CSV table of C-alpha atoms and ligand atoms in Angstrom, one decimal:
chain,number,residue,atom,x,y,z
A,1122,MET,CA,-0.2,-0.8,0.2
A,1123,LEU,CA,2.9,1.9,1.1
A,1124,ALA,CA,4.5,1.6,-1.9
A,1125,GLY,CA,1.5,2.6,-4.8
A,1126,GLU,CA,0.8,-0.5,-5.3
A,1127,ARG,CA,-3.0,-0.2,-4.2
A,1128,GLY,CA,-3.2,3.2,-6.0
A,1129,GLU,CA,-2.1,6.9,-5.3
A,1130,ALA,CA,-4.8,7.8,-3.2
A,1131,ILE,CA,-4.1,4.8,-0.4
A,1132,GLN,CA,-0.6,5.6,-0.9
A,1133,LEU,CA,-1.0,9.0,0.4
A,1134,ALA,CA,-3.1,7.7,3.1
A,1135,MET,CA,0.1,5.2,4.4
A,1136,GLU,CA,2.4,7.9,4.0
A,1137,ILE,CA,1.0,10.3,6.4
A,1138,LEU,CA,-0.3,6.7,8.6
A,1139,THR,CA,3.4,5.7,8.8
A,1140,ARG,CA,4.9,9.1,9.9
A,1141,VAL,CA,2.3,9.0,12.4
A,1142,GLY,CA,3.5,6.0,13.9
A,1143,ASP,CA,7.0,6.8,13.3
A,1144,VAL,CA,6.7,9.7,16.1
A,1145,TYR,CA,4.9,7.5,18.5
A,1146,GLY,CA,7.3,4.5,18.2
A,1147,ALA,CA,4.5,2.0,16.8
A,1148,GLU,CA,5.7,-1.0,15.5
A,1149,LYS,CA,3.4,-2.0,12.8
A,1150,MET,CA,-0.5,-1.0,11.1
A,1151,ILE,CA,-3.7,-2.7,12.6
A,1152,ALA,CA,-6.7,-3.0,10.6
A,1153,ILE,CA,-9.4,-1.3,12.4
A,1154,ALA,CA,-13.3,-1.7,12.4
A,1155,SER,CA,-14.2,1.5,11.8
A,1156,ALA,CA,-12.7,5.5,11.8
A,1157,HIS,CA,-15.1,8.4,12.7
A,1158,THR,CA,-13.5,11.6,11.6
A,1159,VAL,CA,-13.8,15.4,12.3
A,1160,MET,CA,-14.0,17.6,9.3
A,1161,THR,CA,-15.9,21.1,10.9
A,1162,TYR,CA,-14.0,24.3,8.9
A,1163,TYR,CA,-14.5,26.2,12.2
A,1164,ARG,CA,-10.8,26.3,13.8
A,1165,ILE,CA,-10.5,22.9,13.4
A,1166,ILE,CA,-8.8,21.7,10.0
A,1167,MET,CA,-9.7,24.7,8.4
A,1168,ASP,CA,-8.2,25.6,4.7
A,1169,ALA,CA,-5.6,22.9,4.8
A,1170,GLY,CA,-8.2,20.2,5.8
A,1171,VAL,CA,-10.4,21.6,2.3
A,1172,GLU,CA,-7.2,21.2,0.0
A,1173,ILE,CA,-6.8,17.5,1.8
A,1174,CYS,CA,-10.4,16.3,1.6
A,1175,GLU,CA,-10.4,17.7,-2.5
A,1176,LYS,CA,-6.9,16.2,-2.8
A,1177,PHE,CA,-8.2,12.8,-1.7
A,1178,ALA,CA,-11.3,13.1,-3.4
A,1179,GLU,CA,-9.9,13.9,-7.0
A,1180,LEU,CA,-7.1,10.8,-6.2
A,1181,GLY,CA,-10.7,9.3,-6.4
A,1182,ALA,CA,-10.2,7.6,-2.7
A,1183,ARG,CA,-13.3,5.8,-1.5
A,1184,TYR,CA,-13.3,4.8,2.8
A,1185,CYS,CA,-12.9,0.9,3.0
A,1186,VAL,CA,-14.1,0.7,6.7
A,1187,PRO,CA,-17.3,2.7,7.4
A,1188,THR,CA,-16.7,6.5,8.1
A,1189,THR,CA,-18.7,8.3,9.8
A,1190,LEU,CA,-18.6,12.5,10.0
A,1191,ASP,CA,-18.5,14.8,13.3
A,1192,PRO,CA,-20.4,17.7,13.3
A,1193,ALA,CA,-20.1,20.4,10.2
A,1194,GLY,CA,-19.3,24.2,10.8
A,1195,MET,CA,-22.5,25.2,10.7
A,1196,ASP,CA,-26.2,23.8,10.3
A,1197,LEU,CA,-26.2,22.3,7.1
A,1198,LYS,CA,-29.9,23.0,6.3
A,1199,GLN,CA,-30.6,26.0,7.7
A,1200,TRP,CA,-27.0,28.2,7.1
A,1201,GLN,CA,-28.6,30.9,5.5
A,1202,GLU,CA,-31.5,31.7,8.2
A,1203,LEU,CA,-28.3,31.6,10.7
A,1204,LYS,CA,-26.8,34.7,8.7
A,1205,ILE,CA,-23.5,32.0,8.3
A,1206,PRO,CA,-21.1,34.4,6.1
A,1207,GLU,CA,-21.5,33.3,2.6
A,1208,ASP,CA,-17.3,32.3,2.6
A,1209,TYR,CA,-17.6,30.3,5.3
A,1210,ALA,CA,-20.6,28.3,4.1
A,1211,GLU,CA,-18.6,27.6,0.5
A,1212,ARG,CA,-15.8,26.2,2.3
A,1213,GLN,CA,-18.3,24.4,4.6
A,1214,MET,CA,-19.7,22.8,1.7
A,1215,ARG,CA,-16.8,21.7,-0.1
A,1216,ILE,CA,-16.0,19.6,2.9
A,1217,VAL,CA,-19.4,18.0,2.8
A,1218,ARG,CA,-19.1,17.4,-1.2
A,1219,ALA,CA,-15.3,15.8,-0.6
A,1220,GLN,CA,-16.5,13.8,2.1
A,1221,GLU,CA,-19.4,12.6,-0.1
A,1222,GLN,CA,-17.1,11.7,-3.1
A,1223,LEU,CA,-14.7,9.4,-0.5
A,1224,GLY,CA,-18.0,8.1,0.9
A,1225,GLY,CA,-18.6,9.1,4.6
A,1226,ILE,CA,-21.5,8.1,6.0
A,1227,PRO,CA,-23.2,11.6,6.8
A,1228,VAL,CA,-24.4,11.6,10.1
A,1229,TRP,CA,-22.2,14.7,11.0
A,1230,THR,CA,-22.5,13.9,14.7
A,1231,CYS,CA,-20.0,13.3,17.7
A,1232,THR,CA,-22.5,10.6,19.0
A,1233,PRO,CA,-21.8,8.1,16.2
A,1234,TYR,CA,-21.9,5.2,18.7
A,1235,LEU,CA,-25.8,6.0,18.6
A,1236,HIS,CA,-26.0,6.6,14.9
A,1237,GLY,CA,-24.7,3.2,13.1
A,1238,ASN,CA,-20.6,3.1,13.8
A,1239,ILE,CA,-20.7,1.0,16.6
A,1240,PRO,CA,-18.0,-0.8,17.6
A,1241,MET,CA,-17.6,-4.1,19.5
A,1242,PRO,CA,-15.0,-5.0,22.9
A,1243,GLY,CA,-11.8,-5.0,21.8
A,1244,GLN,CA,-12.0,-3.7,18.3
A,1245,ASP,CA,-9.7,-1.1,17.1
A,1246,LEU,CA,-10.5,1.8,15.4
A,1247,ALA,CA,-9.1,5.1,14.0
A,1248,TRP,CA,-11.6,7.8,16.0
A,1249,SER,CA,-10.8,11.3,16.7
A,1250,GLU,CA,-13.5,13.4,18.4
A,1251,SER,CA,-12.3,13.5,22.0
A,1252,SER,CA,-15.9,12.8,23.7
A,1253,ALA,CA,-16.9,10.1,21.2
A,1254,VAL,CA,-13.0,8.5,21.7
A,1255,VAL,CA,-13.8,8.3,25.2
A,1256,PHE,CA,-17.1,6.7,24.8
A,1257,ALA,CA,-15.7,4.6,22.5
A,1258,ASN,CA,-12.3,3.4,24.7
A,1259,SER,CA,-14.8,3.6,27.9
A,1260,VAL,CA,-18.0,2.3,27.6
A,1261,MET,CA,-18.0,0.5,24.0
A,1262,GLY,CA,-14.3,-1.5,25.2
A,1263,ALA,CA,-13.2,-0.7,22.0
A,1264,ARG,CA,-10.0,0.4,21.3
A,1265,THR,CA,-8.7,4.1,19.5
A,1266,ASN,CA,-6.4,6.8,20.2
A,1267,ARG,CA,-7.3,10.6,19.7
A,1268,LEU,CA,-6.3,11.1,16.6
A,1269,THR,CA,-6.6,14.4,15.0
A,1270,ALA,CA,-8.5,14.9,11.4
A,1271,VAL,CA,-6.7,13.9,8.0
A,1272,VAL,CA,-5.2,11.0,10.1
A,1273,ASP,CA,-8.6,9.7,11.2
A,1274,MET,CA,-9.4,10.1,7.4
A,1275,ALA,CA,-6.0,8.6,6.0
A,1276,ALA,CA,-7.2,5.6,8.4
A,1277,GLY,CA,-10.3,5.4,7.4
A,1278,ILE,CA,-9.1,5.3,3.4
A,1279,ALA,CA,-6.2,2.3,4.2
A,1280,GLY,CA,-8.4,0.8,6.6
A,1281,ARG,CA,-5.2,1.0,9.1
A,1282,ALA,CA,-4.2,3.1,12.0
A,1283,PRO,CA,-0.2,2.7,14.0
A,1284,LYS,CA,-0.4,0.6,16.6
A,1285,PHE,CA,0.7,2.3,20.0
A,1286,GLY,CA,-1.1,4.0,22.9
A,1287,LEU,CA,-4.4,2.5,23.8
A,1288,HIS,CA,-4.5,-0.1,20.8
A,1289,LEU,CA,-1.6,-1.9,23.0
A,1290,ASP,CA,-3.3,-3.9,26.6
A,1291,GLU,CA,-0.3,-2.6,29.1
A,1292,ASN,CA,-2.1,1.3,28.2
A,1293,ARG,CA,-5.4,0.4,29.2
A,1294,GLN,CA,-4.7,0.4,33.0
A,1295,GLY,CA,-6.3,2.2,35.5
A,1296,GLU,CA,-3.9,4.5,36.7
A,1297,ILE,CA,-5.5,6.6,39.7
A,1298,LEU,CA,-8.5,5.6,42.0
A,1299,VAL,CA,-11.4,8.0,42.1
A,1300,LYS,CA,-13.5,7.3,45.0
A,1301,ILE,CA,-16.9,9.3,44.4
A,1302,ASN,CA,-18.3,9.7,47.9
A,1303,VAL,CA,-21.2,11.3,47.2
A,1304,LYS,CA,-24.8,8.6,47.5
A,1305,PRO,CA,-25.3,6.9,44.3
A,1306,LYS,CA,-29.1,7.3,44.5
A,1307,THR,CA,-28.6,11.3,45.1
A,1308,LEU,CA,-26.5,11.8,41.6
A,1309,ALA,CA,-28.7,13.5,39.4
A,1310,ASP,CA,-28.0,14.1,35.4
A,1311,ASN,CA,-26.1,17.3,35.7
A,1312,ASP,CA,-23.8,15.5,38.5
A,1313,TYR,CA,-22.2,13.3,35.9
A,1314,PRO,CA,-20.4,16.4,33.7
A,1315,ALA,CA,-19.2,17.7,37.0
A,1316,ILE,CA,-17.9,14.8,37.2
A,1317,GLY,CA,-16.3,14.6,34.2
A,1318,TYR,CA,-15.2,18.0,34.7
A,1319,PHE,CA,-13.5,17.6,38.0
A,1320,VAL,CA,-11.7,13.8,37.3
A,1321,GLY,CA,-10.5,15.4,34.2
A,1322,LYS,CA,-9.0,18.6,36.0
A,1323,GLN,CA,-7.3,16.4,38.4
A,1324,VAL,CA,-6.2,13.7,36.3
A,1325,ALA,CA,-5.1,15.2,32.8
A,1326,ASP,CA,-4.4,12.3,30.7
A,1327,LYS,CA,-3.7,9.3,32.9
A,1328,ILE,CA,-6.4,6.8,33.8
A,1329,PRO,CA,-8.9,7.1,35.9
A,1330,VAL,CA,-10.8,4.9,37.5
A,1331,LEU,CA,-13.9,5.6,39.5
A,1332,THR,CA,-15.8,3.8,42.1
A,1333,GLY,CA,-19.5,5.2,43.6
A,1334,VAL,CA,-21.0,5.2,40.1
A,1335,PRO,CA,-24.6,3.2,40.1
A,1336,ARG,CA,-24.9,0.4,38.2
A,1337,ASN,CA,-27.6,1.5,36.3
A,1338,VAL,CA,-25.6,4.6,35.3
A,1339,SER,CA,-27.4,5.8,31.6
A,1340,THR,CA,-25.9,5.8,28.5
A,1341,ASP,CA,-26.5,9.4,28.4
A,1342,GLN,CA,-25.2,10.2,32.3
A,1343,LEU,CA,-21.8,8.5,31.1
A,1344,LYS,CA,-21.7,10.4,27.3
A,1345,ASN,CA,-22.0,13.4,29.1
A,1346,MET,CA,-19.6,12.8,32.1
A,1347,GLY,CA,-16.7,11.3,29.3
A,1348,ALA,CA,-17.1,14.7,27.3
A,1349,ALA,CA,-16.7,16.7,29.9
A,1350,MET,CA,-13.3,14.6,31.7
A,1351,ALA,CA,-12.0,14.9,27.9
A,1352,ALA,CA,-12.2,18.5,28.0
A,1353,SER,CA,-11.2,19.3,31.3
A,1354,GLY,CA,-8.4,17.0,30.8
A,1355,SER,CA,-7.5,14.9,28.1
A,1356,VAL,CA,-8.9,11.0,29.1
A,1357,ALA,CA,-9.4,9.3,26.8
A,1358,LEU,CA,-10.3,6.4,28.9
A,1359,TYR,CA,-11.7,5.6,32.1
A,1360,HIS,CA,-12.9,2.5,33.7
A,1361,ILE,CA,-16.0,2.4,36.3
A,1362,PRO,CA,-15.5,-1.4,38.1
A,1363,GLY,CA,-19.1,-3.5,37.7
A,1364,VAL,CA,-20.5,-0.8,34.7
A,1365,THR,CA,-17.6,-0.8,31.9
A,1366,PRO,CA,-16.5,-4.1,29.9
A,1367,GLU,CA,-13.1,-3.3,30.4
A,1368,ALA,CA,-13.2,-3.2,35.0
A,1369,ARG,CA,-15.4,-6.2,35.6
A,1370,ASN,CA,-13.8,-5.6,39.1
A,1371,ILE,CA,-10.9,-3.6,40.2
A,1372,ASP,CA,-8.3,-5.7,41.5
A,1373,LYS,CA,-8.4,-7.0,37.5
A,1374,ASN,CA,-8.5,-3.5,36.0
A,1375,PHE,CA,-5.4,-3.2,38.3
A,1376,GLN,CA,-3.9,-6.0,37.7
A,1377,LYS,CA,-3.6,-6.8,41.0
A,1378,ARG,CA,-0.9,-3.8,41.3
A,1379,LYS,CA,-1.8,-1.2,44.1
A,1380,TRP,CA,-3.1,1.7,43.5
A,1381,ASP,CA,-0.5,4.1,42.4
A,1382,ASP,CA,-2.9,7.1,43.6
A,1383,VAL,CA,-5.9,7.9,44.6
A,1384,LEU,CA,-8.6,10.7,44.6
A,1385,ASP,CA,-11.7,11.8,46.5
A,1386,LEU,CA,-14.8,13.0,45.3
A,1387,ASP,CA,-16.8,14.2,47.8
A,1388,LEU,CA,-20.3,16.6,47.7
A,1389,LYS,CA,-18.0,19.6,49.1
A,1390,GLU,CA,-15.8,19.6,45.8
A,1391,LEU,CA,-18.8,18.5,43.7
A,1392,THR,CA,-20.7,21.5,44.6
A,1393,GLN,CA,-17.6,23.6,44.4
A,1394,THR,CA,-16.4,21.9,41.1
A,1395,LYS,CA,-20.5,23.6,39.8
A,1396,GLU,CA,-19.6,26.7,41.1
A,1397,GLU,CA,-15.8,27.1,39.0
A,1398,MET,CA,-17.5,25.4,35.8
A,1399,CYS,CA,-19.8,29.1,35.6
A,1400,THR,CA,-17.9,32.4,35.3
A,1401,VAL,CA,-20.6,34.5,36.6
A,1402,ASN,CA,-23.6,33.6,38.9
A,1403,SER,CA,-26.1,36.1,37.9
A,1404,GLY,CA,-27.2,38.2,35.8
A,1405,GLU,CA,-29.0,38.5,32.4
A,1406,VAL,CA,-28.3,35.5,30.0
A,1407,ASP,CA,-29.3,35.0,26.0
A,1408,PHE,CA,-28.0,32.3,25.1
A,1409,VAL,CA,-29.1,28.8,26.3
A,1410,THR,CA,-27.8,26.4,24.5
A,1411,VAL,CA,-28.1,22.2,25.4
A,1412,GLY,CA,-26.3,19.1,23.0
A,1413,CYS,CA,-22.9,18.4,23.6
A,1414,PRO,CA,-22.8,15.7,23.3
A,1415,HIS,CA,-25.3,15.9,20.7
A,1416,TYR,CA,-28.5,15.5,22.4
A,1417,SER,CA,-30.0,12.1,22.4
A,1418,ILE,CA,-33.8,11.3,21.8
A,1419,GLU,CA,-34.7,10.6,25.5
A,1420,GLU,CA,-32.8,14.2,26.3
A,1421,ILE,CA,-35.0,15.9,23.6
A,1422,ARG,CA,-38.4,14.0,25.4
A,1423,LYS,CA,-37.0,15.3,28.8
A,1424,LEU,CA,-36.6,18.8,28.0
A,1425,ALA,CA,-40.0,19.1,25.6
A,1426,THR,CA,-41.6,17.9,28.9
A,1427,LEU,CA,-40.0,20.8,30.6
A,1428,LEU,CA,-40.7,23.5,27.8
A,1429,GLU,CA,-44.4,21.9,27.7
A,1430,GLY,CA,-46.5,25.4,27.9
A,1431,LYS,CA,-43.6,27.7,28.9
A,1432,LYS,CA,-42.4,30.3,26.7
A,1433,ILE,CA,-38.7,31.6,25.8
A,1434,HIS,CA,-38.2,35.5,27.3
A,1435,ARG,CA,-37.3,37.6,24.2
A,1436,ARG,CA,-33.9,38.7,24.8
A,1437,THR,CA,-32.8,34.9,24.9
A,1438,LYS,CA,-32.4,32.4,22.2
A,1439,PHE,CA,-32.6,28.7,23.0
A,1440,TRP,CA,-31.2,26.4,20.7
A,1441,ILE,CA,-30.8,22.7,21.1
A,1442,TYR,CA,-27.7,21.0,18.7
A,1443,THR,CA,-28.8,17.1,18.2
A,1444,THR,CA,-28.3,15.0,14.8
A,1445,ARG,CA,-31.5,15.1,11.5
A,1446,HIS,CA,-32.0,11.8,13.0
A,1447,VAL,CA,-32.8,12.7,15.9
A,1448,GLU,CA,-34.4,16.1,15.0
A,1449,MET,CA,-36.7,13.6,12.5
A,1450,LEU,CA,-37.7,11.3,15.5
A,1451,ALA,CA,-38.5,14.6,17.7
A,1452,LYS,CA,-41.1,15.2,14.9
A,1453,ARG,CA,-42.3,12.4,14.4
A,1454,ALA,CA,-43.1,12.0,18.3
A,1455,GLY,CA,-44.4,15.7,18.6
A,1456,TYR,CA,-41.6,16.5,21.1
A,1457,SER,CA,-40.2,19.5,18.0
A,1458,SER,CA,-43.7,21.5,17.9
A,1459,ILE,CA,-43.6,21.4,21.8
A,1460,ILE,CA,-39.9,23.0,21.4
A,1461,GLU,CA,-40.6,25.3,18.8
A,1462,ALA,CA,-44.2,26.4,20.4
A,1463,SER,CA,-42.0,27.8,23.2
A,1464,GLY,CA,-39.5,30.2,21.2
A,1465,ALA,CA,-36.5,27.2,21.4
A,1466,GLN,CA,-34.9,26.1,18.5
A,1467,ILE,CA,-33.7,22.8,17.2
A,1468,LEU,CA,-30.2,22.6,15.3
A,1469,THR,CA,-28.4,19.8,13.9
A,1470,GLU,CA,-25.3,18.5,12.2
A,1471,THR,CA,-23.7,21.2,14.2
A,1472,CYS,CA,-22.8,22.7,17.8
A,1473,MET,CA,-22.0,25.5,19.7
A,1474,LEU,CA,-18.7,25.6,19.7
A,1475,VAL,CA,-17.3,23.9,16.5
A,1476,SER,CA,-20.4,26.9,14.5
A,1477,PRO,CA,-18.6,30.2,14.6
A,1478,THR,CA,-21.6,31.3,17.3
A,1479,ASP,CA,-19.1,34.5,18.6
A,1480,ILE,CA,-21.0,35.8,15.5
A,1481,TYR,CA,-23.9,37.4,16.9
A,1482,GLY,CA,-22.3,38.8,20.1
A,1483,PHE,CA,-24.1,36.9,23.1
A,1484,LYS,CA,-23.1,38.2,26.1
A,1485,THR,CA,-24.3,34.7,28.7
A,1486,LEU,CA,-24.5,31.5,27.8
A,1487,MET,CA,-26.1,28.6,29.8
A,1488,THR,CA,-25.9,25.7,29.3
A,1489,ASP,CA,-26.2,21.6,31.3
A,1490,SER,CA,-22.7,20.6,29.3
A,1491,GLY,CA,-19.8,20.3,31.1
A,1492,LYS,CA,-18.0,20.5,27.9
A,1493,CYS,CA,-19.6,23.5,26.5
A,1494,ALA,CA,-19.2,25.2,29.8
A,1495,TYR,CA,-15.1,24.5,29.4
A,1496,TYR,CA,-15.1,26.0,26.1
A,1497,GLY,CA,-17.8,28.1,25.9
A,1498,PRO,CA,-15.8,31.1,27.1
A,1499,GLY,CA,-12.8,30.6,24.6
A,1500,LEU,CA,-14.6,29.9,21.8
A,1501,CYS,CA,-18.1,31.7,22.0
A,1502,LYS,CA,-16.3,34.4,23.7
A,1503,THR,CA,-19.6,34.5,26.4
A,1504,GLU,CA,-19.3,34.4,29.9
A,1505,VAL,CA,-20.7,30.8,30.9
A,1506,LEU,CA,-22.9,29.6,33.6
A,1507,TYR,CA,-23.7,25.7,34.0
A,1508,GLY,CA,-26.9,24.1,35.3
A,1509,SER,CA,-29.3,21.4,35.2
A,1510,ILE,CA,-31.6,21.1,32.1
A,1511,GLU,CA,-34.3,22.3,35.0
A,1512,ASP,CA,-32.0,25.3,34.9
A,1513,CYS,CA,-31.6,26.5,32.1
A,1514,VAL,CA,-35.1,26.4,31.2
A,1515,GLU,CA,-35.8,28.4,33.9
A,1516,THR,CA,-33.3,30.7,33.1
A,1517,ALA,CA,-34.4,30.6,29.5
A,1518,VAL,CA,-37.9,31.9,30.6
A,1519,LYS,CA,-37.1,34.3,32.6
A,1520,GLY,CA,-34.0,35.7,30.7
A,1521,SER,CA,-31.9,36.1,33.6
A,1522,TYR,CA,-30.4,33.4,36.6
A,1523,ASN,CA,-30.1,34.6,40.1
A,1524,LYS,CA,-28.2,31.6,41.7
A,1525,SER,CA,-29.5,32.6,45.3
A,1526,LYS,CA,-33.2,32.5,44.5
A,1527,SER,CA,-32.4,29.4,42.1
B,621,F3S,FE1,-20.7,17.7,20.3
B,621,F3S,FE2,-19.9,19.9,19.6
B,621,F3S,FE3,-19.6,19.2,21.8
B,621,F3S,S1,-18.8,18.4,18.5
B,621,F3S,S2,-19.3,17.0,22.2
B,621,F3S,S3,-21.4,19.0,20.4
B,621,F3S,S4,-18.6,20.6,21.1
C-alpha cells in the first residue's frame, strides 16, 4: 500500500499513517473496524483541511471501512437563516462535497455510537473527537487513540491505523482511583458532567478508575461525563468497575497492582466544581444552549416535557443541538412542535462550539454541558453558567439567572 501498488490515494493515506506511527514508535499497522473523522471547517481543519479532502477526492479515494463524520461547522440546512457568512459556508460545503465522494457516512455527529458506527468490545478503531473517543474506549470497550482530523481520514481510506497507545493492552490499565463519595441514589443528571469536569482537571491524561457510580447509570450520563472529562483533561479512557467492559472488578483492572494514586470526590468538591464551571453567578442570559455532545432522543423528550406550555424570554435564544436522525424522531414523536411553540429551536449537524457562534455577540451563555462550560468562554466568547436542564429551561423563560433564588 505504501509503495503505491493499490493506487495513489491509498499510498498518500499510508504515508500520513506511517509518519504518525514513526512519531509514536508504532511497530506495525493494524486493521481497523471503523473510522470517525472531524470535518468542521471552523477552527479545526480550515483551508488546509479543505485542500486535503479535495486532494483525496481527486485521487479517487474511497473509505474502505465505515467512516462517520463529526459535526460540521454550521447547520447544513439552516445556515442561511442563521446568517453564516457565504464564504465560510462555501468552504464547509467543499468539505461536504469531498466527503460525499469519499463515501463518508453523513451523520455529522459527535455521537456516532448512537448512529450506526457501533464498535464491538476489543475492536481497533481510528476515531477523533475527544467525547466520541472516550465513549468508544470506556463504555464500548473498543480501542482508539485520540487522533486528529486528516489522520482519521487517512485511516478510513487505508483501513489501517498505527498500533500504539490505547491499542496496546499495557496502556489501558487504570492509573488513578477516584472514589466518588456521594450517595449513588442522589446523583442527578447534572452531577455527571461535573464529575467529569473534576476528574479531567485532576487526572489530566491519566486513566481514572471511578468507584461510587451506580450500576444503573445511563448512556446519556456516561456520554456527558466523558465529554467533560475529555475537555477539562485529556482523558481518552476511564473504567467504572461493574459498569464498563474492561473493569469487571478493580483488582482485574489494576492487574493486582497497588493503587498508585487515590482521589476523593465528595459532595463538597462536587458543589465547588459546579461553581467553578460558571464564570458568573447571576444576571441576564441571552443564550441558553444544550446538546454537547449531541442530544439523544431521550434528552429531547425530557426537554420537551419541561418546555411544554412555556415561552422563552424575548431576549434569549434557546438552541438545542442534535442529529438529523434525532430531529426526525422528535418531529414524529411530537416533541419538536412543543419545543418550537416555546420559541426554542433545534439545530442539527453542528454545535455551539464548532460553528461560529461568536458572530451573534451573545454575552452570557447557560448550558447543561460540562464540555460546553469548559470551552464556552474561549470559543463562544461569552460568560458561562452551568446548570441542570431544569435550570436552563427556567433561565430561558426568565431571560436571567439568579443563583441565590434558584
Ligand atoms: Fe459534540 Fe460539539 Fe460538544 S462536536 S461534544 S457537541 S463540542
